[in-house]
Coordinates of C-alpha atoms in Angstrom, one line a residue:
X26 CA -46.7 -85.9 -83.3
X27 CA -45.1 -89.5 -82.4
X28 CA -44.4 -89.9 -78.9
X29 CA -43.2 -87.7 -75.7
X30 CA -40.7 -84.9 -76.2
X31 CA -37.6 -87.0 -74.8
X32 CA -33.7 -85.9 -75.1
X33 CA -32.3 -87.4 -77.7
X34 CA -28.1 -87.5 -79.6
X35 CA -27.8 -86.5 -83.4
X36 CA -24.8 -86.9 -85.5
X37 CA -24.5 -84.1 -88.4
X38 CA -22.2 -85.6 -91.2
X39 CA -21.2 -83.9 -94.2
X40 CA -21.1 -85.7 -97.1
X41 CA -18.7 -86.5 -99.1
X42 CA -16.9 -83.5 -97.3
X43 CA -13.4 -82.8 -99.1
X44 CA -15.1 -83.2 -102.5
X45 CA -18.2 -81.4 -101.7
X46 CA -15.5 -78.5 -100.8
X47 CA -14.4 -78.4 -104.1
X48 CA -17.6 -77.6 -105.6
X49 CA -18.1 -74.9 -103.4
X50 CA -16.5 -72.5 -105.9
X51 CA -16.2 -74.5 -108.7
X52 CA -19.8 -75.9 -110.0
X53 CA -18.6 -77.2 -113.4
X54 CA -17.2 -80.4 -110.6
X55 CA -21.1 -81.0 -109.7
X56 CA -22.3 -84.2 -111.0
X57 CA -18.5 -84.9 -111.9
X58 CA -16.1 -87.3 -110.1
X59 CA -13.9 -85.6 -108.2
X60 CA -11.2 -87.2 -106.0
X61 CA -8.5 -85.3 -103.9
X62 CA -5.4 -86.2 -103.4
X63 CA -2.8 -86.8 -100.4
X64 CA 0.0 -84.6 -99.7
X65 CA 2.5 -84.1 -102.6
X66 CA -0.4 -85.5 -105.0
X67 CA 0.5 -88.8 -104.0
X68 CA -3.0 -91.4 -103.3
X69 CA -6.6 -90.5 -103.8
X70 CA -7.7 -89.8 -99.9
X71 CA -11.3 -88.4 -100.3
X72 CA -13.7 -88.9 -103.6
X73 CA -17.2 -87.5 -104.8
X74 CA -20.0 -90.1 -105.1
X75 CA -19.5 -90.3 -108.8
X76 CA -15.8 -91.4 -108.3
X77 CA -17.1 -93.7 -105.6
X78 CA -19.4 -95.1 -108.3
X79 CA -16.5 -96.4 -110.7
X80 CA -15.0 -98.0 -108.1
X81 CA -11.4 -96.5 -107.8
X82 CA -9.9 -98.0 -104.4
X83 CA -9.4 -95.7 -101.8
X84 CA -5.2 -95.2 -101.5
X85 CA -5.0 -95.7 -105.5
X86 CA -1.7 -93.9 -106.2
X87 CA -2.3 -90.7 -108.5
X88 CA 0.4 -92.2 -111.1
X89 CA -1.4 -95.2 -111.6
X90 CA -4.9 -93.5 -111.8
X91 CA -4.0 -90.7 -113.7
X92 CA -4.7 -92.6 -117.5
X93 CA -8.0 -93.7 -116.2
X94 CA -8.7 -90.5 -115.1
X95 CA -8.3 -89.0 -118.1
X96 CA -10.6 -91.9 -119.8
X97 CA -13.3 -91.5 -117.3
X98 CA -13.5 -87.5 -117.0
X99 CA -12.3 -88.1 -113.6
X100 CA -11.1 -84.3 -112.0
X101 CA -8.3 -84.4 -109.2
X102 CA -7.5 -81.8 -107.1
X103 CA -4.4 -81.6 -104.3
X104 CA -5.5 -81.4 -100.9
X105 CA -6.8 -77.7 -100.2
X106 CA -6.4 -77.9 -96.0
X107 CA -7.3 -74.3 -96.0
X108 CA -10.2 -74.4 -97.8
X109 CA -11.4 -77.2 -96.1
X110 CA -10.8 -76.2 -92.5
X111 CA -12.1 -72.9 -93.4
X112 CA -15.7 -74.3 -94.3
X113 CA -15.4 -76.7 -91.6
X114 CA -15.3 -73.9 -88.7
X115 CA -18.6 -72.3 -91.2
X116 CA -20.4 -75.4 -91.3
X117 CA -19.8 -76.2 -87.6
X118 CA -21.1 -72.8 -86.0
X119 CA -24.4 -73.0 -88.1
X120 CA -25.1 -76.9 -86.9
X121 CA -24.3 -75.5 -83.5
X122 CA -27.0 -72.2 -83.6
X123 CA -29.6 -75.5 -83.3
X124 CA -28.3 -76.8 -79.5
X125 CA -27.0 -76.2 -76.7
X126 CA -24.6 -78.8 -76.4
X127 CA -22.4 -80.0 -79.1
X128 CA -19.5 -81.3 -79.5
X129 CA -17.2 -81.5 -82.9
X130 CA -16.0 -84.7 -83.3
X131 CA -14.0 -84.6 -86.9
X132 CA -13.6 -81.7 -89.5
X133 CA -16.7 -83.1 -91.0
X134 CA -18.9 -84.9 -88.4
X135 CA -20.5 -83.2 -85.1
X136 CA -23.1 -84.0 -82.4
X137 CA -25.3 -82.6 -80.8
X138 CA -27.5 -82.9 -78.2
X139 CA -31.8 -82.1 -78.7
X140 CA -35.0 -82.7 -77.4
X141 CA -38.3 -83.3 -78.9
X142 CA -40.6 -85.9 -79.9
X143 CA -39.7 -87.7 -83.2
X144 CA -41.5 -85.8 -85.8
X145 CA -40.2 -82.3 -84.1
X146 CA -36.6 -83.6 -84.1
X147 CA -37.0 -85.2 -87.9
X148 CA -38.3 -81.2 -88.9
X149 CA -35.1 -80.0 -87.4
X150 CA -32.9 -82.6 -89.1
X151 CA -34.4 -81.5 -92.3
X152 CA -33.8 -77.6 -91.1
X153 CA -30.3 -78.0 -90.4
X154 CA -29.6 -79.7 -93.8
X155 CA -30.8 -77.1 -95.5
X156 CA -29.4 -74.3 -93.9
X157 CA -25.7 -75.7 -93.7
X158 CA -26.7 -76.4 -97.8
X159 CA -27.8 -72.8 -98.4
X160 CA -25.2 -71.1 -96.2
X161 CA -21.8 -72.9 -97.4
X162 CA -23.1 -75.2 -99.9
X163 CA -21.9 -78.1 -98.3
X164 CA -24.6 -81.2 -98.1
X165 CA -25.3 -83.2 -95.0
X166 CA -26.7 -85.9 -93.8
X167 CA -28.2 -86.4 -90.1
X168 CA -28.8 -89.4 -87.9
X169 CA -30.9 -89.1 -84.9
X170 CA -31.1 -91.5 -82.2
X171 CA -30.9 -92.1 -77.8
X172 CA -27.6 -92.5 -78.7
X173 CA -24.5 -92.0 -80.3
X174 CA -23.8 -95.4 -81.4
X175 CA -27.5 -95.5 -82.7
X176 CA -27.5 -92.0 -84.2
X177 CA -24.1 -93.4 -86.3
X178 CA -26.6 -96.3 -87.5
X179 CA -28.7 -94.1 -88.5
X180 CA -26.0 -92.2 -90.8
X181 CA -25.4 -95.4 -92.4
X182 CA -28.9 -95.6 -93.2
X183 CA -29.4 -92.2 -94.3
X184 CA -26.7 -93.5 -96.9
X185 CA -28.3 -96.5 -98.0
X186 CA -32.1 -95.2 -98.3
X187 CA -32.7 -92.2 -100.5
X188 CA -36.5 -92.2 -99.2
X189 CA -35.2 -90.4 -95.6
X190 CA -33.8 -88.0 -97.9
X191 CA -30.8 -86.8 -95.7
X192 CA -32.5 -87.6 -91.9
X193 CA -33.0 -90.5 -89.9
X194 CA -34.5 -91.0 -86.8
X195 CA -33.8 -94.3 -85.3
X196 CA -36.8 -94.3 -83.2
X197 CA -39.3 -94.0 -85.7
X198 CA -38.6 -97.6 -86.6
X199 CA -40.7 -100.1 -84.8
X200 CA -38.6 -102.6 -83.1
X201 CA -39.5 -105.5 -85.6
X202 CA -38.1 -103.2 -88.3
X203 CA -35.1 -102.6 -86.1
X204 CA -34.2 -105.8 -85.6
X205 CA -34.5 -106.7 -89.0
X206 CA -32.4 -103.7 -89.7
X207 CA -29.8 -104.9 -87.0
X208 CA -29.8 -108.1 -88.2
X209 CA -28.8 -107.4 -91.7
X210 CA -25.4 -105.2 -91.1
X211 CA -22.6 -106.8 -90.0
X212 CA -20.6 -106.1 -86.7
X213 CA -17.8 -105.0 -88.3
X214 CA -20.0 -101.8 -89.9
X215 CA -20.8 -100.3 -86.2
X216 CA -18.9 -97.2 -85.2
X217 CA -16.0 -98.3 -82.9
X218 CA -15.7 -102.0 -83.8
X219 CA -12.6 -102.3 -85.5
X220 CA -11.9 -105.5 -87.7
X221 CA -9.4 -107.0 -85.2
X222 CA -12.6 -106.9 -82.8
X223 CA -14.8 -108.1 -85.4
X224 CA -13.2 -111.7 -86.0
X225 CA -12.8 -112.0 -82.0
X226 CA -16.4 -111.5 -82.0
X227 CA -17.2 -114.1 -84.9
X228 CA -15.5 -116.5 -82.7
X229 CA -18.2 -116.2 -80.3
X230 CA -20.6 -116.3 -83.0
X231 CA -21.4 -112.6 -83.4
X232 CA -21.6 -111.6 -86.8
X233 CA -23.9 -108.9 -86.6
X234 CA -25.3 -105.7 -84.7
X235 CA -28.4 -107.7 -83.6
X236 CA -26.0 -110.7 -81.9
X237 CA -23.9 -107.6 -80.4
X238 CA -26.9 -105.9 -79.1
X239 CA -27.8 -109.2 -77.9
X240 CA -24.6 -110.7 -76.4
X241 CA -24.1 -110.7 -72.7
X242 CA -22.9 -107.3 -71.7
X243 CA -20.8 -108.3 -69.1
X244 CA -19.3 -111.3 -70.9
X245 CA -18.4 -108.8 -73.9
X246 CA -16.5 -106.3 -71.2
X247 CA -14.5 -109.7 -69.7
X248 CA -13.3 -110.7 -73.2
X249 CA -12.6 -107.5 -74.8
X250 CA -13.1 -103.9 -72.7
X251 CA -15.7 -101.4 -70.6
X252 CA -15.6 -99.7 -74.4
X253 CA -17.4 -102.3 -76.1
X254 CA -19.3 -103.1 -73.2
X255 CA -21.0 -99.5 -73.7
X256 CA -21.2 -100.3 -77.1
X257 CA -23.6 -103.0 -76.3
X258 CA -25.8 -100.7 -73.8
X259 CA -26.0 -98.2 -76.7
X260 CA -27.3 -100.4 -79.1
X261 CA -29.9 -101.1 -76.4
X262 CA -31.2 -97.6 -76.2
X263 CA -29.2 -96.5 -72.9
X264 CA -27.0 -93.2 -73.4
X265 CA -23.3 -94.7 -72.2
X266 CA -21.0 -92.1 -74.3
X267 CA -21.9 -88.5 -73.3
X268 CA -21.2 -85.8 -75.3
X269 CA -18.2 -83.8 -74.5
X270 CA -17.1 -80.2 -74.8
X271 CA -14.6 -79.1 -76.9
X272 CA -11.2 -78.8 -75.2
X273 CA -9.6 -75.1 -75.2
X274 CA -6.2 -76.5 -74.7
X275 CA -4.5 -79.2 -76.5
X276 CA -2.0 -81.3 -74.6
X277 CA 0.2 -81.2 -77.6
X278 CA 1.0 -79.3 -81.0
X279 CA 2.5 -80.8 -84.0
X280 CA 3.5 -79.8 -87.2
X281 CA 4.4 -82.0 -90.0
X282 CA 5.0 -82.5 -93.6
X283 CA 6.3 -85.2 -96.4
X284 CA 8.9 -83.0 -99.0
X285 CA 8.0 -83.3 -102.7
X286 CA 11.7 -84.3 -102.6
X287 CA 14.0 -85.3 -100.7
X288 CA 15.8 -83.1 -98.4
X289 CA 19.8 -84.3 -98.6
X290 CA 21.7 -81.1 -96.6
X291 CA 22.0 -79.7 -93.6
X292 CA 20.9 -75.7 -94.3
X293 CA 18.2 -77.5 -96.2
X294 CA 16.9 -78.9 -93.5
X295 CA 17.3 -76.3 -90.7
X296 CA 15.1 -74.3 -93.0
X297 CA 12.5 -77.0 -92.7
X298 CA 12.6 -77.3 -89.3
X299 CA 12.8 -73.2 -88.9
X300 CA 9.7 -72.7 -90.8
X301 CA 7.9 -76.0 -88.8
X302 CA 8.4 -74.4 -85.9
X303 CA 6.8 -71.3 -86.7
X304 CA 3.8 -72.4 -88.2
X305 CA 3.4 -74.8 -84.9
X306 CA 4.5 -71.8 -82.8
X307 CA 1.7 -69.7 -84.5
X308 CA -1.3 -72.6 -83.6
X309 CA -0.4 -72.8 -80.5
X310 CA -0.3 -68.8 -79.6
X311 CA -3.9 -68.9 -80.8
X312 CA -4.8 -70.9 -78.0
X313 CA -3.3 -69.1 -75.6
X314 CA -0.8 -71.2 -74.8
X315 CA 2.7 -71.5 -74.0
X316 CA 5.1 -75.0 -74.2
X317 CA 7.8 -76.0 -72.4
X318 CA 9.4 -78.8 -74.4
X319 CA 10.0 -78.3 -78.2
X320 CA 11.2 -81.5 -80.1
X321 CA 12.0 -82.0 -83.7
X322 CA 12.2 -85.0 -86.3
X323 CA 13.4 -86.4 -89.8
X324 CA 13.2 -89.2 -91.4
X325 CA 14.6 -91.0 -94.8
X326 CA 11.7 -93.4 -96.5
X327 CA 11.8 -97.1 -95.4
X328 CA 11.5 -98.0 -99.1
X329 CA 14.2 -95.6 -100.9
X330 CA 17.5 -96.7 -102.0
X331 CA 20.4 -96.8 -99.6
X332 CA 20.7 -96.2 -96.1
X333 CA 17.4 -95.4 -93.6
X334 CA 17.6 -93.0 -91.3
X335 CA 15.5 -91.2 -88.4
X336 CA 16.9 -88.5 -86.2
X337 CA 15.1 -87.0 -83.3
X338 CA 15.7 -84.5 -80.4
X339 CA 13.8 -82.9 -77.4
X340 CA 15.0 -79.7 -76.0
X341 CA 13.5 -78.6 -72.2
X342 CA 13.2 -74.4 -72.7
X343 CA 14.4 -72.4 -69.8
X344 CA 10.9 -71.5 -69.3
X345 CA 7.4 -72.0 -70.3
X346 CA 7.9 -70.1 -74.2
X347 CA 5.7 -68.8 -76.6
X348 CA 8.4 -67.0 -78.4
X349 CA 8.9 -68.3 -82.1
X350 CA 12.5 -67.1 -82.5
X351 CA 13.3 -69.9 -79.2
X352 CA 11.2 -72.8 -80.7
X353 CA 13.2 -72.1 -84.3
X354 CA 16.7 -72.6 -82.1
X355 CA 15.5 -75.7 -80.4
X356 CA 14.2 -77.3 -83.2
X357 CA 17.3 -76.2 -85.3
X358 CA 19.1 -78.6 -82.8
X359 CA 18.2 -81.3 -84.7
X360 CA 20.8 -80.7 -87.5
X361 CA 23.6 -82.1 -84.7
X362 CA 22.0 -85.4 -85.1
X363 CA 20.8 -85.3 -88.8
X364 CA 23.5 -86.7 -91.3
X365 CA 24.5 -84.5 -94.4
X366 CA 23.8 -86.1 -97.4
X367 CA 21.0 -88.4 -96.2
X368 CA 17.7 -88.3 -98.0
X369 CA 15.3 -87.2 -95.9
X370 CA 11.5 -87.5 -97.0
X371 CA 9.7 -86.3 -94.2
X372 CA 9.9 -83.8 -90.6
X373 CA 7.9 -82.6 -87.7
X374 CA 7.9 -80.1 -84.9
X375 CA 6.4 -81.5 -81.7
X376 CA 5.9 -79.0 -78.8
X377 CA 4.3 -80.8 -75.5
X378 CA 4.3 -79.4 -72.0
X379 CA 1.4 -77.2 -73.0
X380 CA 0.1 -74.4 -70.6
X381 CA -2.5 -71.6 -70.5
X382 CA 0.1 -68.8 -71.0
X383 CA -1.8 -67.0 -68.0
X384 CA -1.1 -69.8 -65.7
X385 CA 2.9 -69.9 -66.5
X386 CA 4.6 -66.5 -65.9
X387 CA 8.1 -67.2 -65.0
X388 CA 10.2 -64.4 -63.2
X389 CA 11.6 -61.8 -65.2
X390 CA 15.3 -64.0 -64.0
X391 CA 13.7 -67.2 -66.3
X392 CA 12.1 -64.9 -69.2
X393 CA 13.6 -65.4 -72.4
X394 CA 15.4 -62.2 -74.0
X395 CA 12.7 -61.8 -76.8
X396 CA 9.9 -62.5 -75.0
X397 CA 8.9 -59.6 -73.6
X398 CA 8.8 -58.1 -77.5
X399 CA 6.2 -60.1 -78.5
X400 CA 7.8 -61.6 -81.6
X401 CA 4.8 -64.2 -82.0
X402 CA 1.9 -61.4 -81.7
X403 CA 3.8 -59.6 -84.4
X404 CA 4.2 -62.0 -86.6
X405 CA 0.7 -63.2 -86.5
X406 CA -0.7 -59.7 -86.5
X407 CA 1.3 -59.2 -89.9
X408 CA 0.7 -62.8 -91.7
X409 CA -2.8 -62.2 -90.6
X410 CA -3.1 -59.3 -93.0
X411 CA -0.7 -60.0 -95.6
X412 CA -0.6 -63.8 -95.9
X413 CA 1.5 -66.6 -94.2
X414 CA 4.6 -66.3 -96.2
X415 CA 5.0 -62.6 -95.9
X416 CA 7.3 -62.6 -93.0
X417 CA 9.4 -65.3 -91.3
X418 CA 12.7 -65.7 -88.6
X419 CA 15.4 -66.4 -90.1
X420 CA 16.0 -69.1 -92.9
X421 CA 11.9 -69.5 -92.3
X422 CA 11.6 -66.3 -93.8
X423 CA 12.8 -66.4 -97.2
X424 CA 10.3 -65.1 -99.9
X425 CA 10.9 -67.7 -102.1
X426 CA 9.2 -71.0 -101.6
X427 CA 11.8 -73.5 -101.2
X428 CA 12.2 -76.6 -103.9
X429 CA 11.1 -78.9 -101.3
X430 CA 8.0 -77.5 -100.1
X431 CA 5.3 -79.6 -100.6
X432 CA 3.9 -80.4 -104.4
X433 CA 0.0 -79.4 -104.3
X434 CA 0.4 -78.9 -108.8
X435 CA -3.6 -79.5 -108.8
X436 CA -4.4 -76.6 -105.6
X437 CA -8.1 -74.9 -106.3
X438 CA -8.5 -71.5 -104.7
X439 CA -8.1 -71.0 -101.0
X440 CA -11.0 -68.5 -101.8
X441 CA -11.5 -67.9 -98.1
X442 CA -8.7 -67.1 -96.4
X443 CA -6.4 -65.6 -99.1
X444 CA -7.7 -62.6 -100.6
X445 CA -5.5 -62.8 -103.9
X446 CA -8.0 -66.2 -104.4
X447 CA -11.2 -64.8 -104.0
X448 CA -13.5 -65.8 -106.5
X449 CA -14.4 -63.4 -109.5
X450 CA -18.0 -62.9 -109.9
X451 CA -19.4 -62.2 -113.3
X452 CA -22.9 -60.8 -113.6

């Protein structure tokens, strides 16, 4: 085996992740191109190798890609966030049987931390690409390195050589090779160097990973910041971003949606908001948390006809809340502000002042009057079993879905968390 057992940063990526989703339950899409779309259907926001292959721009608006779509065999689908986060949580748990430390960094990328010599750590690259394959069906790729801004080179070489078949492990390239390697991708293709960053660096005459690994590390944290600085020490082999556990409590929660029209009255819009607050309500109750500050927003599109316009409101609760039926009130609020007859595009629910909710129990004097009822537990017990739109509050829980509810026309089957979409099996 090549060299001491030594610790040791790999980056699990899946590929191609929103389209690879897609296939999941529908394998007529393998070997197809596939793209998926942004809310409302609006701009291709993900695509499948094959679509990457005919070069469709990434942000192509649906409209304009449609014709060609149709030429080219090219299958869209709307965004399926269910789906997707559902497969995510699958495909994260099995990556993280293989460590003890991970942490997930996007819905589709996570670390983790290992030890081992190369070969040991390449054989468990290959293991965890397989099993993630044969338990979800989603492929990945693996990049293995000292660190994480050497294990994300080795991603990008995982893409570009179809020999590693899926794994790479930057130390099993001699340091001649590696500098050649280095010296052959430019700067501006290294995780965290943004293109801003990338021209001041070609000022100084740093075009590519090699001059960056090169480059006077503290010179690079005088001109620019301690963050690229570390950069520099990780393309040298030296560990500088550690890998960090999950956080259990978010410092915010937000909900937000674009309409597929334009929302121009006021009931229309408190229904928005009503239902916003809910579904942010719901999130944060399954974190165990309670908020203290609920704020709401709408805003017209900077490029429609007539008049802009953006309302906002922030409304300080009594008392840390978890209850859904408050949250819908305060965000209602923002109707005082909104203007009737304005076409409003898009809304949010913001709630900040987060709080484990066993760390903030007010006196019975501060308690809201519904929150001893548990509103929010019943509610989630009951959409839990019988789907989200089975119950609401108030205008949020009308059975109808409202005209302005976001257009997903091209939606394939949430076939794991709605059980009226499960896939049919025929044998």
């Amino acid at each position: 085996m090549s060299g001491e057992p030594r610790r040791a940063i790999a980056i699990v990526d899946c590929e191609s992740f929103y389209a690879s989703c897609e296939r999941v339950f529908d394998p007529a899409l393998r070997g197809r191109p596939v793209v998926v779309l942004s809310n409302n259907d609006g701009c291709v926001v993900a695509m499948s190798a094959e679509a990457k292959a005919l070069d469709i721009p990434m942000g192509t608006p649906w409209f304009k890609l449609e014709a060609f779509a149709r030429a080219r065999g090219v299958v869209a689908r709307s965004s399926n966030y269910e789906l997707y986060g559902s497969l995510s949580a699958r495909v994260m748990e099995i990556i993280g049987r293989y460590a003890a430390w991970q942490e997930v960094y996007s819905i589709d990328e996570s670390w983790i931390g290992l030890r081992g010599t190369i070969d040991e750590l390449t054989a468990i690259g290959h293991e965890i690409r397989a099993e993630v394959l044969r338990s979800t069906g989603i492929p990945v790729r693996v990049g293995i390195a000292r660190s994480k801004t050497l294990a994300k080179l080795g991603i990008r070489g995982v893409k570009s050589d179809p020999t590693l078949a899926g794994v790479c492990h930057i130390d099993s390239y001699p340091a001649e090779q590696m500098d050649r390697i280095m010296a052959a991708t430019p700067v501006t293709d290294l995780w965290g160097v943004a293109g801003r960053s990338g021209k001041k660096l070609a000022a100084l005459g740093i075009h590519t990973v090699k001059d960056l690994r090169d480059a006077d590390a503290k010179q690079i944290r005088r001109r620019f910041s301690v963050v690229l600085e570390r950069t520099v020490m990780e393309l040298r082999g030296i560990p500088c971003i550690p890998l960090e556990e999950e956080r259990r409590y978010k410092d915010q929660m937000i909900f937000s949606r674009s309409f597929s029209r334009p929302v121009d009255t006021i009931p229309e819009l408190r229904q928005v908001l009503s239902i916003y607050a809910q579904k942010v309500s719901s999130r944060m109750r399954a974190r165990g948390q309670v908020a203290e500050v609920v704020s709401a927003w709408a805003s017209t599109s900077p490029f429609g006809e007539g008049p802009s316009h953006s309302a906002h409101i922030s409304v300080q609760l009594p008392a840390p809340s978890e209850d859904p039926i408050l949250f819908s009130k305060a965000a209602q609020m923002l109707s005082t502000r909104a203007v009737d007859g304005m076409r409003y595009v898009r809304a949010g629910v913001v709630l900040t002042g987060l709080a484990p909710k066993d760390a903030a129990v007010p006196l019975d004097l501060f308690q809201w009057e519904y929150e001893g009822r548990d509103v929010g537990a019943t509610l989630d017990a009951i959409t839990a079993q019988l789907g989200p739109a089975s119950i609401g509050i108030g205008r949020g829980g009308m059975k109808n879905a409202p005209v302005w509810n976001m257009k997903r026309n091209m939606l394939s089957p949430r076939a794991t968390t709605h059980w009226d979409e499960l896939c049919t099996v025929r044998a």
